[in-house]
């Protein structure tokens, strides 16, 4: 049985409509108009134990609504959802004891307390038996290199340090399922890499299921075998990164280094057709964007090498940001 | 239950340690509260100095009423900072989500938000007034009197706690804490500083049956003082009256859970 089963999950919010201006605000006091917002329009997916799933979508697409429902904070309008056999919103406290949640933009640590005191408070909140607490704490301190930070008040930590402490805090009770909401937001490059390493280790070695929402496509490319893309309250894609790429056309970029400075005119004379996306030349290097569904990369390479003196070449995928941006554009960005 | 109390104790320990980090702020706040209550009490003294007594009640008797309700309120106030700041600190910021993500009742976690040490100022002043009134009235303390006084304080703490829970519950609908609730909290303290018998009959009914201020102050205190109630109530009623505070707290938690359910369905 999957760890998470979501069936036909929908959430409708009623939001008050605001009228413009001061007079409008006063009228709104007496005569409220509301409209319905369909944050989730009926979504389905299963997540198996041990998966590491990226959950992505533009702002307002329904990502955080889904996470809140899965975490037991929010009651859906209709549909069902079970996590390890529990319905999160009906069994909030039992469910909460089994999951870990990290919000990148907020801390769950006590601001004025040294990190270790927050941990000890959480031990009591989650009723973690002492031996288990000690084991989990020591493991987290080692993996996240928290040793030197334990006695520092949280308010004095850098964002990267705080995120590491927050991750540890969410895992002290040994949850088998971890929700990470924008865990790398605002982090510098080194901290991002450390975060990704940790999440990978947690998932591969400890078998913790991870559901990750992010706007950072590098997180997704580095970590996730599976992604769920949501837009306007619907699941648009459920599959691997390749599925996402195929969905918006199989665009590739051929990068060619010539022996001599390249000529745009010469290249454009040689290469034309609907499959060609763009050609750019800078010095000896040319970037040729093309649709791999319409022309085989090998055929294109043969054509280029037979006409020009080529020193080196390689084919790459366009950055996944572009792919996702295309997909969002297709589905009207951030409407719901 | 025992585990919940232990957790609350741990929360308070942590909270006290973190408040003591800001020692100057703690001392000034406490001193301010103490001075504020003293000046208020000075006002009452000035009235009695001018008029001698109030509807048959002496200054020392009124001081006793004053001491009880102020100690009660100071304790409740110290325990409910989390509820007092609920709108601005939890609902507006969305931090209430964090409480929902933990495997404990939300009200327990909010009670653990902070044990407001600065309230010792008011508590201390209340205790001093109470001690003086006890001495001036020459109250013959025995187990029954002491027990009833403790029950009175417990009922009063429950009542004011309930008011704060109610105030916080309204934030589920209004987001902001409503100043209007201060009418009941601070206004309630002011009212209960004087014997209920001095008020008009309509107010007396409201303060007995709707907002049971009389039940957590006047009635049981009359029994502790050992005087006859000008309103004619009997000792049994007087001794049981503080339970109204507990009932009020229970009712407030009922409203609270309706609010939590609403939050869970609107997400804000």
PDB file of C-alpha atoms in Angstrom, chain A residues 87-320:
ATOM      1  CA  UNK A  87      -6.586  10.752   7.580  1.00  0.00           C
ATOM      2  CA  UNK A  88      -4.381  13.720   8.471  1.00  0.00           C
ATOM      3  CA  UNK A  89      -7.061  16.264   9.387  1.00  0.00           C
ATOM      4  CA  UNK A  90      -9.202  13.785  11.363  1.00  0.00           C
ATOM      5  CA  UNK A  91      -6.294  12.366  13.309  1.00  0.00           C
ATOM      6  CA  UNK A  92      -4.173  15.464  13.511  1.00  0.00           C
ATOM      7  CA  UNK A  93      -2.151  14.714  16.622  1.00  0.00           C
ATOM      8  CA  UNK A  94      -1.336  11.079  15.867  1.00  0.00           C
ATOM      9  CA  UNK A  95      -0.456  12.049  12.327  1.00  0.00           C
ATOM     10  CA  UNK A  96       1.700  14.965  13.487  1.00  0.00           C
ATOM     11  CA  UNK A  97       3.758  12.638  15.674  1.00  0.00           C
ATOM     12  CA  UNK A  98       4.757  10.646  12.577  1.00  0.00           C
ATOM     13  CA  UNK A  99       5.748  13.361  10.138  1.00  0.00           C
ATOM     14  CA  UNK A 100       8.356  16.082   9.978  1.00  0.00           C
ATOM     15  CA  UNK A 101       7.750  19.451   8.337  1.00  0.00           C
ATOM     16  CA  UNK A 102      10.254  22.173   7.507  1.00  0.00           C
ATOM     17  CA  UNK A 103       9.207  25.551   6.163  1.00  0.00           C
ATOM     18  CA  UNK A 104      12.175  27.306   4.595  1.00  0.00           C
ATOM     19  CA  UNK A 105      10.807  30.734   5.384  1.00  0.00           C
ATOM     20  CA  UNK A 106       9.913  30.076   9.011  1.00  0.00           C
ATOM     21  CA  UNK A 107      11.659  28.498  11.903  1.00  0.00           C
ATOM     22  CA  UNK A 108      10.113  26.245  14.496  1.00  0.00           C
ATOM     23  CA  UNK A 109      12.975  26.894  16.894  1.00  0.00           C
ATOM     24  CA  UNK A 110      12.602  29.189  19.893  1.00  0.00           C
ATOM     25  CA  UNK A 111      14.251  32.444  18.960  1.00  0.00           C
ATOM     26  CA  UNK A 112      15.932  33.279  22.269  1.00  0.00           C
ATOM     27  CA  UNK A 113      16.978  29.763  23.191  1.00  0.00           C
ATOM     28  CA  UNK A 114      20.188  27.922  22.421  1.00  0.00           C
ATOM     29  CA  UNK A 115      19.557  25.319  19.709  1.00  0.00           C
ATOM     30  CA  UNK A 116      19.955  22.408  22.114  1.00  0.00           C
ATOM     31  CA  UNK A 117      17.192  23.748  24.380  1.00  0.00           C
ATOM     32  CA  UNK A 118      14.777  23.893  21.463  1.00  0.00           C
ATOM     33  CA  UNK A 119      15.676  20.287  20.732  1.00  0.00           C
ATOM     34  CA  UNK A 120      15.016  19.267  24.331  1.00  0.00           C
ATOM     35  CA  UNK A 121      11.681  21.078  24.335  1.00  0.00           C
ATOM     36  CA  UNK A 122      10.702  19.270  21.131  1.00  0.00           C
ATOM     37  CA  UNK A 123      11.725  15.984  22.690  1.00  0.00           C
ATOM     38  CA  UNK A 124       9.052  16.568  25.323  1.00  0.00           C
ATOM     39  CA  UNK A 125       6.471  17.896  22.887  1.00  0.00           C
ATOM     40  CA  UNK A 126       6.886  14.740  20.782  1.00  0.00           C
ATOM     41  CA  UNK A 127       7.374  12.464  23.805  1.00  0.00           C
ATOM     42  CA  UNK A 128      10.574  10.990  22.398  1.00  0.00           C
ATOM     43  CA  UNK A 129      12.081   8.435  24.793  1.00  0.00           C
ATOM     44  CA  UNK A 130      15.532   9.466  25.993  1.00  0.00           C
ATOM     45  CA  UNK A 131      17.630   6.740  24.243  1.00  0.00           C
ATOM     46  CA  UNK A 132      15.878   7.319  20.905  1.00  0.00           C
ATOM     47  CA  UNK A 133      16.198  11.087  21.302  1.00  0.00           C
ATOM     48  CA  UNK A 134      19.898  10.799  22.022  1.00  0.00           C
ATOM     49  CA  UNK A 135      20.443   8.562  19.011  1.00  0.00           C
ATOM     50  CA  UNK A 136      18.515  10.822  16.636  1.00  0.00           C
ATOM     51  CA  UNK A 137      20.082  13.984  18.021  1.00  0.00           C
ATOM     52  CA  UNK A 138      23.627  12.646  17.723  1.00  0.00           C
ATOM     53  CA  UNK A 139      23.002  11.452  14.185  1.00  0.00           C
ATOM     54  CA  UNK A 140      21.576  14.834  13.138  1.00  0.00           C
ATOM     55  CA  UNK A 141      24.362  16.749  14.845  1.00  0.00           C
ATOM     56  CA  UNK A 142      26.877  14.645  12.942  1.00  0.00           C
ATOM     57  CA  UNK A 143      25.187  14.759   9.532  1.00  0.00           C
ATOM     58  CA  UNK A 144      24.356  18.463   9.716  1.00  0.00           C
ATOM     59  CA  UNK A 145      27.563  19.487  11.523  1.00  0.00           C
ATOM     60  CA  UNK A 146      25.622  21.166  14.293  1.00  0.00           C
ATOM     61  CA  UNK A 147      28.106  20.490  17.078  1.00  0.00           C
ATOM     62  CA  UNK A 148      29.512  24.014  17.376  1.00  0.00           C
ATOM     63  CA  UNK A 149      26.050  25.603  17.077  1.00  0.00           C
ATOM     64  CA  UNK A 150      24.195  23.754  19.813  1.00  0.00           C
ATOM     65  CA  UNK A 151      24.785  26.373  22.484  1.00  0.00           C
ATOM     66  CA  UNK A 152      24.135  29.368  20.237  1.00  0.00           C
ATOM     67  CA  UNK A 153      20.797  31.190  20.550  1.00  0.00           C
ATOM     68  CA  UNK A 154      18.807  30.747  17.363  1.00  0.00           C
ATOM     69  CA  UNK A 155      18.614  34.495  16.730  1.00  0.00           C
ATOM     70  CA  UNK A 156      22.401  34.550  16.278  1.00  0.00           C
ATOM     71  CA  UNK A 157      22.514  31.835  13.602  1.00  0.00           C
ATOM     72  CA  UNK A 158      23.011  32.562   9.916  1.00  0.00           C
ATOM     73  CA  UNK A 159      20.180  31.495   7.620  1.00  0.00           C
ATOM     74  CA  UNK A 160      22.107  28.431   6.472  1.00  0.00           C
ATOM     75  CA  UNK A 161      22.891  27.400  10.035  1.00  0.00           C
ATOM     76  CA  UNK A 162      19.310  27.977  11.079  1.00  0.00           C
ATOM     77  CA  UNK A 163      18.017  25.818   8.221  1.00  0.00           C
ATOM     78  CA  UNK A 164      20.304  22.991   9.306  1.00  0.00           C
ATOM     79  CA  UNK A 165      19.086  23.308  12.877  1.00  0.00           C
ATOM     80  CA  UNK A 166      15.481  23.377  11.653  1.00  0.00           C
ATOM     81  CA  UNK A 167      16.007  20.213   9.636  1.00  0.00           C
ATOM     82  CA  UNK A 168      17.395  18.462  12.689  1.00  0.00           C
ATOM     83  CA  UNK A 169      14.491  19.742  14.792  1.00  0.00           C
ATOM     84  CA  UNK A 170      11.983  18.247  12.361  1.00  0.00           C
ATOM     85  CA  UNK A 171      13.670  14.835  12.502  1.00  0.00           C
ATOM     86  CA  UNK A 172      14.342  14.355  16.217  1.00  0.00           C
ATOM     87  CA  UNK A 173      11.258  12.196  16.648  1.00  0.00           C
ATOM     88  CA  UNK A 174      12.323   9.971  13.771  1.00  0.00           C
ATOM     89  CA  UNK A 175       9.508  10.624  11.256  1.00  0.00           C
ATOM     90  CA  UNK A 176       9.293   8.332   8.226  1.00  0.00           C
ATOM     91  CA  UNK A 177       7.895  11.148   6.086  1.00  0.00           C
ATOM     92  CA  UNK A 178       9.351  14.610   5.676  1.00  0.00           C
ATOM     93  CA  UNK A 179       7.750  17.615   4.009  1.00  0.00           C
ATOM     94  CA  UNK A 180      10.217  20.254   2.899  1.00  0.00           C
ATOM     95  CA  UNK A 181       8.728  23.541   1.793  1.00  0.00           C
ATOM     96  CA  UNK A 182      11.293  25.650  -0.048  1.00  0.00           C
ATOM     97  CA  UNK A 183      14.212  24.357   2.002  1.00  0.00           C
ATOM     98  CA  UNK A 184      16.908  26.134  -0.012  1.00  0.00           C
ATOM     99  CA  UNK A 185      15.267  29.543  -0.306  1.00  0.00           C
ATOM    100  CA  UNK A 186      17.728  32.322   0.432  1.00  0.00           C
ATOM    101  CA  UNK A 187      20.661  29.966   1.018  1.00  0.00           C
ATOM    102  CA  UNK A 188      24.086  30.551  -0.514  1.00  0.00           C
ATOM    103  CA  UNK A 189      25.550  28.012  -2.934  1.00  0.00           C
ATOM    104  CA  UNK A 190      27.512  26.058  -0.347  1.00  0.00           C
ATOM    105  CA  UNK A 191      24.571  25.841   2.038  1.00  0.00           C
ATOM    106  CA  UNK A 192      22.320  24.679  -0.813  1.00  0.00           C
ATOM    107  CA  UNK A 193      24.706  21.896  -1.687  1.00  0.00           C
ATOM    108  CA  UNK A 194      24.979  20.825   1.954  1.00  0.00           C
ATOM    109  CA  UNK A 195      21.195  20.800   2.232  1.00  0.00           C
ATOM    110  CA  UNK A 196      20.829  18.651  -0.884  1.00  0.00           C
ATOM    111  CA  UNK A 197      23.499  16.214   0.317  1.00  0.00           C
ATOM    112  CA  UNK A 198      21.684  15.843   3.577  1.00  0.00           C
ATOM    113  CA  UNK A 199      18.280  15.277   2.000  1.00  0.00           C
ATOM    114  CA  UNK A 200      19.784  12.693  -0.353  1.00  0.00           C
ATOM    115  CA  UNK A 201      21.456  10.845   2.532  1.00  0.00           C
ATOM    116  CA  UNK A 202      18.281  10.915   4.575  1.00  0.00           C
ATOM    117  CA  UNK A 203      16.291   9.479   1.705  1.00  0.00           C
ATOM    118  CA  UNK A 204      18.791   6.889   0.423  1.00  0.00           C
ATOM    119  CA  UNK A 205      20.294   5.716   3.684  1.00  0.00           C
ATOM    120  CA  UNK A 206      17.510   6.121   6.166  1.00  0.00           C
ATOM    121  CA  UNK A 207      14.686   5.465   3.723  1.00  0.00           C
ATOM    122  CA  UNK A 208      12.736   8.558   4.772  1.00  0.00           C
ATOM    123  CA  UNK A 209      10.085   9.554   2.239  1.00  0.00           C
ATOM    124  CA  UNK A 210      10.563  13.175   1.204  1.00  0.00           C
ATOM    125  CA  UNK A 211       8.083  15.510  -0.447  1.00  0.00           C
ATOM    126  CA  UNK A 212       9.875  18.649  -1.555  1.00  0.00           C
ATOM    127  CA  UNK A 213       8.328  21.844  -2.847  1.00  0.00           C
ATOM    128  CA  UNK A 214      10.694  24.311  -4.391  1.00  0.00           C
ATOM    129  CA  UNK A 215      11.151  26.990  -7.017  1.00  0.00           C
ATOM    130  CA  UNK A 216      14.793  26.025  -7.396  1.00  0.00           C
ATOM    131  CA  UNK A 217      15.016  23.676 -10.337  1.00  0.00           C
ATOM    132  CA  UNK A 218      18.543  22.689  -9.350  1.00  0.00           C
ATOM    133  CA  UNK A 219      17.036  21.121  -6.221  1.00  0.00           C
ATOM    134  CA  UNK A 220      14.731  19.094  -8.418  1.00  0.00           C
ATOM    135  CA  UNK A 221      17.427  18.053 -10.882  1.00  0.00           C
ATOM    136  CA  UNK A 222      19.804  17.137  -8.062  1.00  0.00           C
ATOM    137  CA  UNK A 223      17.357  15.201  -5.936  1.00  0.00           C
ATOM    138  CA  UNK A 224      14.131  14.031  -7.442  1.00  0.00           C
ATOM    139  CA  UNK A 225      13.471  10.960  -9.510  1.00  0.00           C
ATOM    140  CA  UNK A 226       9.850  11.903  -9.662  1.00  0.00           C
ATOM    141  CA  UNK A 227       8.109  15.212  -9.967  1.00  0.00           C
ATOM    142  CA  UNK A 228       4.537  16.322  -9.639  1.00  0.00           C
ATOM    143  CA  UNK A 229       3.784  19.545 -11.442  1.00  0.00           C
ATOM    144  CA  UNK A 230       0.668  21.373 -10.336  1.00  0.00           C
ATOM    145  CA  UNK A 231      -0.986  24.298 -12.073  1.00  0.00           C
ATOM    146  CA  UNK A 232      -4.355  25.902 -11.423  1.00  0.00           C
ATOM    147  CA  UNK A 233      -5.238  23.247  -8.907  1.00  0.00           C
ATOM    148  CA  UNK A 234      -4.605  20.317 -11.228  1.00  0.00           C
ATOM    149  CA  UNK A 235      -1.751  17.858 -11.542  1.00  0.00           C
ATOM    150  CA  UNK A 236      -0.226  18.594 -14.938  1.00  0.00           C
ATOM    151  CA  UNK A 237       2.581  16.092 -14.873  1.00  0.00           C
ATOM    152  CA  UNK A 238       3.361  13.125 -12.703  1.00  0.00           C
ATOM    153  CA  UNK A 239       6.573  11.480 -13.796  1.00  0.00           C
ATOM    154  CA  UNK A 240      10.319  11.864 -14.200  1.00  0.00           C
ATOM    155  CA  UNK A 241      12.162  14.960 -15.346  1.00  0.00           C
ATOM    156  CA  UNK A 242      12.224  13.450 -18.839  1.00  0.00           C
ATOM    157  CA  UNK A 243       8.428  13.427 -18.870  1.00  0.00           C
ATOM    158  CA  UNK A 244       8.443  17.112 -18.057  1.00  0.00           C
ATOM    159  CA  UNK A 245      10.829  17.800 -20.909  1.00  0.00           C
ATOM    160  CA  UNK A 246       8.866  15.709 -23.385  1.00  0.00           C
ATOM    161  CA  UNK A 247       5.680  17.481 -22.403  1.00  0.00           C
ATOM    162  CA  UNK A 248       6.968  20.831 -23.610  1.00  0.00           C
ATOM    163  CA  UNK A 249       8.720  19.461 -26.674  1.00  0.00           C
ATOM    164  CA  UNK A 250      12.059  17.756 -26.660  1.00  0.00           C
ATOM    165  CA  UNK A 251      14.259  20.759 -27.012  1.00  0.00           C
ATOM    166  CA  UNK A 252      18.028  20.322 -26.973  1.00  0.00           C
ATOM    167  CA  UNK A 253      20.938  22.629 -27.543  1.00  0.00           C
ATOM    168  CA  UNK A 254      23.895  21.674 -29.716  1.00  0.00           C
ATOM    169  CA  UNK A 255      26.995  23.563 -28.683  1.00  0.00           C
ATOM    170  CA  UNK A 256      29.739  23.685 -31.273  1.00  0.00           C
ATOM    171  CA  UNK A 257      33.282  25.044 -30.916  1.00  0.00           C
ATOM    172  CA  UNK A 258      34.712  25.857 -34.361  1.00  0.00           C
ATOM    173  CA  UNK A 259      38.374  26.051 -35.312  1.00  0.00           C
ATOM    174  CA  UNK A 260      37.799  29.560 -36.680  1.00  0.00           C
ATOM    175  CA  UNK A 261      35.464  32.280 -35.403  1.00  0.00           C
ATOM    176  CA  UNK A 262      31.986  31.169 -36.505  1.00  0.00           C
ATOM    177  CA  UNK A 263      29.771  33.022 -38.946  1.00  0.00           C
ATOM    178  CA  UNK A 264      26.124  33.333 -38.086  1.00  0.00           C
ATOM    179  CA  UNK A 265      25.212  33.940 -41.701  1.00  0.00           C
ATOM    180  CA  UNK A 266      26.980  30.792 -42.870  1.00  0.00           C
ATOM    181  CA  UNK A 267      25.265  28.701 -40.200  1.00  0.00           C
ATOM    182  CA  UNK A 268      21.844  30.086 -40.955  1.00  0.00           C
ATOM    183  CA  UNK A 269      22.348  29.436 -44.653  1.00  0.00           C
ATOM    184  CA  UNK A 270      23.087  25.812 -43.868  1.00  0.00           C
ATOM    185  CA  UNK A 271      20.512  25.172 -41.161  1.00  0.00           C
ATOM    186  CA  UNK A 272      16.874  26.047 -41.602  1.00  0.00           C
ATOM    187  CA  UNK A 273      13.503  24.440 -40.999  1.00  0.00           C
ATOM    188  CA  UNK A 274      10.747  24.260 -38.419  1.00  0.00           C
ATOM    189  CA  UNK A 275      12.935  22.154 -36.125  1.00  0.00           C
ATOM    190  CA  UNK A 276      15.388  24.999 -35.616  1.00  0.00           C
ATOM    191  CA  UNK A 277      14.698  27.067 -32.502  1.00  0.00           C
ATOM    192  CA  UNK A 278      17.552  29.537 -32.367  1.00  0.00           C
ATOM    193  CA  UNK A 279      21.150  30.048 -33.411  1.00  0.00           C
ATOM    194  CA  UNK A 280      23.582  32.190 -31.499  1.00  0.00           C
ATOM    195  CA  UNK A 281      27.276  32.721 -32.195  1.00  0.00           C
ATOM    196  CA  UNK A 282      29.817  34.168 -29.779  1.00  0.00           C
ATOM    197  CA  UNK A 283      33.433  34.003 -30.959  1.00  0.00           C
ATOM    198  CA  UNK A 284      34.271  30.431 -31.907  1.00  0.00           C
ATOM    199  CA  UNK A 285      31.244  29.001 -30.124  1.00  0.00           C
ATOM    200  CA  UNK A 286      27.752  28.527 -31.537  1.00  0.00           C
ATOM    201  CA  UNK A 287      24.602  27.463 -29.654  1.00  0.00           C
ATOM    202  CA  UNK A 288      22.010  25.809 -31.828  1.00  0.00           C
ATOM    203  CA  UNK A 289      18.650  25.151 -30.237  1.00  0.00           C
ATOM    204  CA  UNK A 290      16.612  22.448 -31.964  1.00  0.00           C
ATOM    205  CA  UNK A 291      13.653  20.129 -31.554  1.00  0.00           C
ATOM    206  CA  UNK A 292      15.041  16.630 -31.048  1.00  0.00           C
ATOM    207  CA  UNK A 293      11.664  15.167 -31.939  1.00  0.00           C
ATOM    208  CA  UNK A 294      11.894  16.556 -35.460  1.00  0.00           C
ATOM    209  CA  UNK A 295      15.567  16.080 -36.226  1.00  0.00           C
ATOM    210  CA  UNK A 296      17.836  13.443 -34.744  1.00  0.00           C
ATOM    211  CA  UNK A 297      20.781  14.949 -32.856  1.00  0.00           C
ATOM    212  CA  UNK A 298      23.143  12.596 -34.689  1.00  0.00           C
ATOM    213  CA  UNK A 299      21.874  13.799 -38.099  1.00  0.00           C
ATOM    214  CA  UNK A 300      22.320  17.416 -37.092  1.00  0.00           C
ATOM    215  CA  UNK A 301      25.846  16.769 -35.857  1.00  0.00           C
ATOM    216  CA  UNK A 302      26.756  15.026 -39.145  1.00  0.00           C
ATOM    217  CA  UNK A 303      25.406  17.973 -41.103  1.00  0.00           C
ATOM    218  CA  UNK A 304      27.378  20.519 -39.069  1.00  0.00           C
ATOM    219  CA  UNK A 305      30.671  18.569 -39.030  1.00  0.00           C
ATOM    220  CA  UNK A 306      30.526  17.914 -42.771  1.00  0.00           C
ATOM    221  CA  UNK A 307      30.264  21.633 -43.597  1.00  0.00           C
ATOM    222  CA  UNK A 308      32.454  23.272 -40.939  1.00  0.00           C
ATOM    223  CA  UNK A 309      35.801  22.737 -39.227  1.00  0.00           C
ATOM    224  CA  UNK A 310      34.653  21.617 -35.795  1.00  0.00           C
ATOM    225  CA  UNK A 311      36.988  21.422 -32.817  1.00  0.00           C
ATOM    226  CA  UNK A 312      34.528  20.114 -30.228  1.00  0.00           C
ATOM    227  CA  UNK A 313      30.788  19.740 -29.700  1.00  0.00           C
ATOM    228  CA  UNK A 314      28.230  18.532 -27.218  1.00  0.00           C
ATOM    229  CA  UNK A 315      24.463  18.376 -26.782  1.00  0.00           C
ATOM    230  CA  UNK A 316      22.720  19.563 -23.638  1.00  0.00           C
ATOM    231  CA  UNK A 317      19.218  19.883 -22.233  1.00  0.00           C
ATOM    232  CA  UNK A 318      17.974  23.407 -21.827  1.00  0.00           C
ATOM    233  CA  UNK A 319      17.851  24.491 -18.170  1.00  0.00           C
ATOM    234  CA  UNK A 320      14.757  23.022 -16.601  1.00  0.00           C
TER     235      UNK A 320
END
